[in-house]
CSV table of C-alpha atoms in Angstrom, one decimal:
chain,number,residue,atom,x,y,z
A,156,UNK,CA,200.5,176.6,171.7
A,157,UNK,CA,198.8,176.1,175.1
A,158,UNK,CA,196.1,178.6,176.0
A,159,UNK,CA,197.5,181.0,178.6
A,160,UNK,CA,195.6,184.2,179.4
A,161,UNK,CA,194.5,186.3,182.3
A,162,UNK,CA,191.0,187.7,181.7
A,163,UNK,CA,189.5,190.5,183.8
A,164,UNK,CA,185.7,190.7,183.8
A,165,UNK,CA,183.9,193.9,184.6
A,166,UNK,CA,180.2,194.5,185.4
A,167,UNK,CA,179.9,198.3,185.1
A,168,UNK,CA,177.6,200.3,187.4
A,169,UNK,CA,177.4,203.8,188.9
A,170,UNK,CA,176.6,202.4,192.4
A,171,UNK,CA,178.3,199.0,192.4
A,172,UNK,CA,181.0,197.9,189.9
A,173,UNK,CA,181.7,194.2,189.9
A,174,UNK,CA,185.0,192.6,188.9
A,175,UNK,CA,186.3,189.1,188.5
A,176,UNK,CA,189.7,187.9,187.2
A,177,UNK,CA,190.6,184.4,186.0
A,178,UNK,CA,193.8,182.8,184.7
A,179,UNK,CA,193.4,180.1,182.1
A,180,UNK,CA,196.3,177.8,181.3
A,181,UNK,CA,195.3,175.0,179.0
A,182,UNK,CA,192.1,173.5,180.5
A,183,UNK,CA,192.9,174.7,184.0
A,184,UNK,CA,190.9,177.8,185.1
A,185,UNK,CA,192.0,179.6,188.3
A,186,UNK,CA,190.1,182.3,190.0
A,187,UNK,CA,192.5,185.2,190.8
A,188,UNK,CA,189.9,187.3,192.6
A,189,UNK,CA,186.4,188.7,192.6
A,190,UNK,CA,184.6,191.5,194.3
A,191,UNK,CA,183.0,194.9,193.9
A,192,UNK,CA,183.9,198.6,194.0
A,193,UNK,CA,181.2,200.5,195.9
A,194,UNK,CA,180.3,203.9,194.8
A,195,UNK,CA,177.1,204.3,196.8
A,196,UNK,CA,178.4,207.0,199.1
A,197,UNK,CA,179.6,209.1,196.1
A,198,UNK,CA,176.8,211.5,195.3
A,199,UNK,CA,178.3,213.5,192.4
A,200,UNK,CA,178.1,211.7,189.1
A,201,UNK,CA,181.3,213.0,187.5
A,202,UNK,CA,183.2,212.0,190.7
A,203,UNK,CA,181.7,208.5,190.4
A,204,UNK,CA,183.1,208.3,186.9
A,205,UNK,CA,186.5,209.4,188.1
A,206,UNK,CA,186.4,206.6,190.8
A,207,UNK,CA,185.4,204.0,188.1
A,208,UNK,CA,188.4,205.0,186.0
A,209,UNK,CA,190.8,204.9,188.9
A,210,UNK,CA,189.3,201.6,190.2
A,211,UNK,CA,189.6,200.0,186.8
A,212,UNK,CA,193.2,201.1,186.5
A,213,UNK,CA,193.9,199.6,189.9
A,214,UNK,CA,192.4,196.3,189.0
A,215,UNK,CA,194.5,196.3,185.8
A,216,UNK,CA,197.6,196.9,187.8
A,217,UNK,CA,196.6,194.2,190.3
A,218,UNK,CA,195.7,191.4,188.0
A,219,UNK,CA,197.7,192.4,184.8
A,220,UNK,CA,195.1,191.0,182.4
A,221,UNK,CA,195.8,190.1,178.8
A,222,UNK,CA,192.2,191.0,177.9
A,223,UNK,CA,189.1,192.6,179.4
A,224,UNK,CA,185.6,191.3,179.1
A,225,UNK,CA,182.8,193.8,180.0
A,226,UNK,CA,179.0,193.3,180.3
A,227,UNK,CA,177.0,195.5,177.9
A,228,UNK,CA,174.2,197.7,179.4
A,229,UNK,CA,170.8,196.1,179.7
A,230,UNK,CA,168.3,198.0,177.6
A,231,UNK,CA,165.3,197.4,179.9
A,232,UNK,CA,166.2,200.2,182.2
A,233,UNK,CA,164.9,203.8,182.0
A,234,UNK,CA,166.6,206.4,179.9
A,235,UNK,CA,168.4,208.2,182.7
A,236,UNK,CA,169.7,204.9,184.1
A,237,UNK,CA,170.8,203.8,180.7
A,238,UNK,CA,172.8,207.0,180.1
A,239,UNK,CA,174.5,206.7,183.5
A,240,UNK,CA,175.3,203.0,182.9
A,241,UNK,CA,176.6,203.7,179.4
A,242,UNK,CA,178.9,206.4,180.8
A,243,UNK,CA,180.2,204.0,183.5
A,244,UNK,CA,180.9,201.3,180.9
A,245,UNK,CA,182.6,203.9,178.6
A,246,UNK,CA,184.9,205.0,181.5
A,247,UNK,CA,185.9,201.4,182.3
A,248,UNK,CA,186.6,200.8,178.6
A,249,UNK,CA,188.7,204.0,178.4
A,250,UNK,CA,190.8,202.9,181.4
A,251,UNK,CA,191.6,199.6,179.6
A,252,UNK,CA,192.4,201.5,176.4
A,253,UNK,CA,194.9,203.7,178.2
A,254,UNK,CA,196.7,200.5,179.2
A,255,UNK,CA,196.4,199.0,175.7
A,256,UNK,CA,194.3,196.1,176.8
A,257,UNK,CA,192.0,194.5,174.2
A,258,UNK,CA,188.3,194.8,175.2
A,259,UNK,CA,185.4,192.5,174.5
A,260,UNK,CA,181.8,193.3,175.1
A,261,UNK,CA,179.0,190.7,175.8
A,262,UNK,CA,175.3,191.1,176.4
A,263,UNK,CA,173.9,189.8,179.7
A,264,UNK,CA,171.9,187.2,177.8
A,265,UNK,CA,175.1,185.9,176.0
A,266,UNK,CA,176.9,185.7,179.4
A,267,UNK,CA,174.1,183.7,181.0
A,268,UNK,CA,173.9,181.4,178.0
A,269,UNK,CA,177.6,180.7,178.0
A,270,UNK,CA,177.9,180.1,181.7
A,271,UNK,CA,174.6,178.2,182.4
A,272,UNK,CA,173.3,177.1,179.0
A,273,UNK,CA,170.2,179.3,179.6
A,274,UNK,CA,170.2,182.9,178.3
A,275,UNK,CA,167.3,183.7,180.7
A,276,UNK,CA,169.0,182.4,183.8
A,277,UNK,CA,168.8,184.4,187.0
A,278,UNK,CA,171.8,186.1,188.6
A,279,UNK,CA,171.6,183.5,191.4
A,280,UNK,CA,171.8,180.7,188.8
A,281,UNK,CA,174.9,182.2,187.2
A,282,UNK,CA,176.5,182.5,190.7
A,283,UNK,CA,175.7,178.9,191.5
A,284,UNK,CA,177.3,177.6,188.3
A,285,UNK,CA,180.4,179.6,188.9
A,286,UNK,CA,180.6,178.3,192.4
A,287,UNK,CA,180.6,174.8,191.1
A,288,UNK,CA,183.6,175.5,188.9
A,289,UNK,CA,185.7,177.4,191.6
A,290,UNK,CA,184.8,175.1,194.5
A,291,UNK,CA,188.0,173.1,193.8
A,292,UNK,CA,191.0,174.3,195.9
A,293,UNK,CA,193.3,174.3,192.9
A,294,UNK,CA,190.9,176.7,191.1
A,295,UNK,CA,190.7,179.2,193.9
A,296,UNK,CA,193.0,181.9,195.3
A,297,UNK,CA,195.8,180.7,197.6
A,298,UNK,CA,194.7,177.1,197.0
A,299,UNK,CA,191.7,177.5,199.3
A,300,UNK,CA,188.0,177.0,198.5
A,301,UNK,CA,186.5,180.3,197.4
A,302,UNK,CA,183.3,180.9,199.4
A,303,UNK,CA,180.9,182.7,197.1
A,304,UNK,CA,178.5,183.3,200.0
A,305,UNK,CA,181.1,185.9,201.2
A,306,UNK,CA,180.4,188.0,198.1
A,307,UNK,CA,177.8,190.5,199.2
A,308,UNK,CA,176.7,191.6,195.7
A,309,UNK,CA,175.9,189.5,192.6
A,310,UNK,CA,177.7,192.1,190.5
A,311,UNK,CA,180.9,190.3,191.3
A,312,UNK,CA,179.7,187.0,189.9
A,313,UNK,CA,178.2,188.8,186.9
A,314,UNK,CA,181.7,190.2,186.2
A,315,UNK,CA,183.2,186.7,186.7
A,316,UNK,CA,180.6,185.4,184.3
A,317,UNK,CA,181.7,187.9,181.7
A,318,UNK,CA,185.3,186.7,182.0
A,319,UNK,CA,184.2,183.0,181.7
A,320,UNK,CA,182.0,183.9,178.7
A,321,UNK,CA,185.0,185.5,177.0
A,322,UNK,CA,187.1,182.4,177.6
A,323,UNK,CA,184.5,180.2,176.1
A,324,UNK,CA,183.9,182.5,173.1
A,325,UNK,CA,187.7,182.8,172.6
A,326,UNK,CA,187.8,179.1,172.4
A,327,UNK,CA,185.1,179.1,169.7
A,328,UNK,CA,187.2,181.5,167.6
A,329,UNK,CA,190.2,179.2,167.9
A,330,UNK,CA,188.2,176.0,167.2
A,331,UNK,CA,189.4,175.5,163.7
A,332,UNK,CA,193.1,175.9,164.7
A,333,UNK,CA,192.6,173.7,167.7
A,334,UNK,CA,190.8,171.0,165.8
A,335,UNK,CA,193.6,170.9,163.2
A,336,UNK,CA,196.1,170.5,166.0
A,337,UNK,CA,194.1,167.8,167.7
A,338,UNK,CA,193.3,170.1,170.7
A,339,UNK,CA,189.9,170.6,172.4
A,340,UNK,CA,188.1,173.9,173.0
A,341,UNK,CA,184.9,174.7,174.8
A,342,UNK,CA,181.9,176.7,173.6
A,343,UNK,CA,180.3,176.9,177.0
A,344,UNK,CA,179.8,175.5,180.5
A,345,UNK,CA,178.1,172.3,179.3
A,346,UNK,CA,180.9,171.5,176.9
A,347,UNK,CA,183.5,172.2,179.5
A,348,UNK,CA,181.8,169.8,182.0
A,349,UNK,CA,181.4,167.1,179.5
A,350,UNK,CA,185.2,167.0,179.1
A,351,UNK,CA,185.8,167.6,182.8
A,352,UNK,CA,183.3,165.5,184.8
A,353,UNK,CA,185.4,165.7,187.9
A,354,UNK,CA,184.7,169.4,188.1
A,355,UNK,CA,181.0,168.9,188.9
A,356,UNK,CA,180.3,169.4,192.5
A,357,UNK,CA,177.3,170.3,194.6
A,358,UNK,CA,176.9,173.9,195.6
A,359,UNK,CA,177.9,174.9,199.0
A,360,UNK,CA,174.9,175.1,201.2
A,361,UNK,CA,174.4,178.0,203.6
A,362,UNK,CA,174.2,177.0,207.2
A,363,UNK,CA,170.8,177.7,208.8
């Protein structure tokens, strides 16, 4: 059976929550949308959590994902930041559970490794690799080239990276079935490009 899923990626945060949604049919990956939900003007923490829940529900209603991929909290932050980030992630997960959507969690290192081939890649490098993939009109919303320079925050590309990471990991889990059926799956960006050399393009340069 041809792979056909809509995956919503979430990069949780109490100030900025990133999101990115993709639709994968076979080997074709289309970007449905990416952006952020800003919570910077909301001062009360419980209200922020309420906004995260409502925002996640709205994203689910908009993109109608089959599965949700979420970035795990990074344990290099201070205790208070970790507590707040953990709550934000938990609220986003709760929203998905309310809508009976399967949830998959990936560490920042795993996402970077899957997308760029380097677990220590910078956020900018992750964004650049994603831009290469979605630079093709047929891969972008409304058939137009998606301009990643319009994304103000890298939280959006982090979320999109989580969605792509889940697609690649999902392919790994199905590799035995796919191999038996003579189908191909991809464990990461490099494997995808090796089978799709025409998808390699130069990043869009910012005008000076």
